[in-house]
Amino acid sequence: LCILKEQKLLDLIPVSGSTVVDVGQVEATACSLLKEMALKIHELVGARMHHLSVCQWEVKLKLDCDGPASGTWRVVTT
């Protein structure tokens, strides 16, 4: 079940946020966004997933940027 469409990193950063420049910031921002998304999904549908006996789910973020942070980032929650 896919409940989130593919997003770009800059689309997920709040408008008031600063522009990500270096690779270290991209990685930290990606980690922070994945954590926030996983917590929000759990908040919204966690009880229903538990009721349906979902024991593992994944949040995926695809980054298209220069440097080693580019690619697909995943958080698997059990």
mmCIF file of C-alpha atoms in Angstrom:
data_model
loop_
_atom_site.group_PDB
_atom_site.id
_atom_site.type_symbol
_atom_site.label_atom_id
_atom_site.label_comp_id
_atom_site.label_asym_id
_atom_site.label_seq_id
_atom_site.Cartn_x
_atom_site.Cartn_y
_atom_site.Cartn_z
ATOM 1 C CA LEU A 1 0.000 0.000 0.000
ATOM 2 C CA CYS A 2 1.540 3.282 -1.056
ATOM 3 C CA ILE A 3 0.085 6.278 0.777
ATOM 4 C CA LEU A 4 2.702 8.881 -0.109
ATOM 5 C CA LYS A 5 3.743 9.831 -3.621
ATOM 6 C CA GLU A 6 7.413 10.373 -4.487
ATOM 7 C CA GLN A 7 8.642 13.712 -3.186
ATOM 8 C CA LYS A 8 11.685 15.888 -3.717
ATOM 9 C CA LEU A 9 13.576 17.028 -0.646
ATOM 10 C CA LEU A 10 13.091 20.750 -1.287
ATOM 11 C CA ASP A 11 9.322 20.214 -1.694
ATOM 12 C CA LEU A 12 9.133 18.828 1.851
ATOM 13 C CA ILE A 13 11.078 21.591 3.591
ATOM 14 C CA PRO A 14 8.799 24.295 5.036
ATOM 15 C CA VAL A 15 8.852 27.597 3.124
ATOM 16 C CA SER A 16 10.324 29.352 6.145
ATOM 17 C CA GLY A 17 13.197 26.811 6.262
ATOM 18 C CA SER A 18 16.639 27.593 4.972
ATOM 19 C CA THR A 19 17.949 26.301 1.651
ATOM 20 C CA VAL A 20 20.025 23.125 1.953
ATOM 21 C CA VAL A 21 23.502 23.660 0.549
ATOM 22 C CA ASP A 22 26.073 21.089 1.634
ATOM 23 C CA VAL A 23 25.864 17.296 1.718
ATOM 24 C CA GLY A 24 25.880 17.124 5.531
ATOM 25 C CA GLN A 25 22.771 19.269 5.667
ATOM 26 C CA VAL A 26 21.036 17.183 2.998
ATOM 27 C CA GLU A 27 21.633 13.990 4.979
ATOM 28 C CA ALA A 28 20.501 15.544 8.271
ATOM 29 C CA THR A 29 17.403 17.016 6.610
ATOM 30 C CA ALA A 30 16.526 13.680 4.966
ATOM 31 C CA CYS A 31 16.851 11.868 8.298
ATOM 32 C CA SER A 32 14.725 14.460 10.047
ATOM 33 C CA LEU A 33 12.017 14.372 7.365
ATOM 34 C CA LEU A 34 11.862 10.560 7.365
ATOM 35 C CA LYS A 35 11.480 10.535 11.129
ATOM 36 C CA GLU A 36 8.746 13.184 11.003
ATOM 37 C CA MET A 37 6.877 11.312 8.239
ATOM 38 C CA ALA A 38 7.058 7.990 10.099
ATOM 39 C CA LEU A 39 5.786 9.580 13.311
ATOM 40 C CA LYS A 40 2.961 11.381 11.486
ATOM 41 C CA ILE A 41 1.876 8.203 9.671
ATOM 42 C CA HIS A 42 1.915 6.306 12.960
ATOM 43 C CA GLU A 43 -0.120 9.075 14.583
ATOM 44 C CA LEU A 44 -2.724 9.032 11.794
ATOM 45 C CA VAL A 45 -3.083 5.302 11.051
ATOM 46 C CA GLY A 46 -1.059 3.480 13.726
ATOM 47 C CA ALA A 47 -4.095 2.174 15.616
ATOM 48 C CA ARG A 48 -5.683 0.924 12.391
ATOM 49 C CA MET A 49 -2.441 -0.782 11.291
ATOM 50 C CA HIS A 50 -2.234 -2.480 14.702
ATOM 51 C CA HIS A 51 -5.864 -3.615 14.382
ATOM 52 C CA LEU A 52 -5.099 -5.022 10.906
ATOM 53 C CA SER A 53 -2.014 -6.829 12.302
ATOM 54 C CA VAL A 54 0.475 -4.841 10.233
ATOM 55 C CA CYS A 55 3.797 -5.699 11.856
ATOM 56 C CA GLN A 56 6.168 -3.832 9.555
ATOM 57 C CA TRP A 57 5.911 -0.797 7.282
ATOM 58 C CA GLU A 58 8.251 1.478 5.403
ATOM 59 C CA VAL A 59 8.624 5.186 4.665
ATOM 60 C CA LYS A 60 10.630 5.967 1.545
ATOM 61 C CA LEU A 61 12.121 9.265 0.341
ATOM 62 C CA LYS A 62 13.822 9.588 -3.040
ATOM 63 C CA LEU A 63 16.546 12.252 -3.182
ATOM 64 C CA ASP A 64 17.772 13.663 -6.449
ATOM 65 C CA CYS A 65 20.747 15.822 -5.519
ATOM 66 C CA ASP A 66 24.481 16.050 -6.038
ATOM 67 C CA GLY A 67 26.694 14.004 -3.757
ATOM 68 C CA PRO A 68 26.462 10.745 -1.834
ATOM 69 C CA ALA A 69 23.053 11.581 -0.288
ATOM 70 C CA SER A 70 21.360 11.062 -3.668
ATOM 71 C CA GLY A 71 19.170 7.984 -3.972
ATOM 72 C CA THR A 72 16.392 6.305 -2.019
ATOM 73 C CA TRP A 73 16.272 6.609 1.774
ATOM 74 C CA ARG A 74 14.097 4.249 3.791
ATOM 75 C CA VAL A 75 12.905 3.880 7.340
ATOM 76 C CA VAL A 76 11.478 0.462 8.175
ATOM 77 C CA THR A 77 9.296 0.402 11.273
ATOM 78 C CA THR A 78 8.413 -2.813 13.083
#
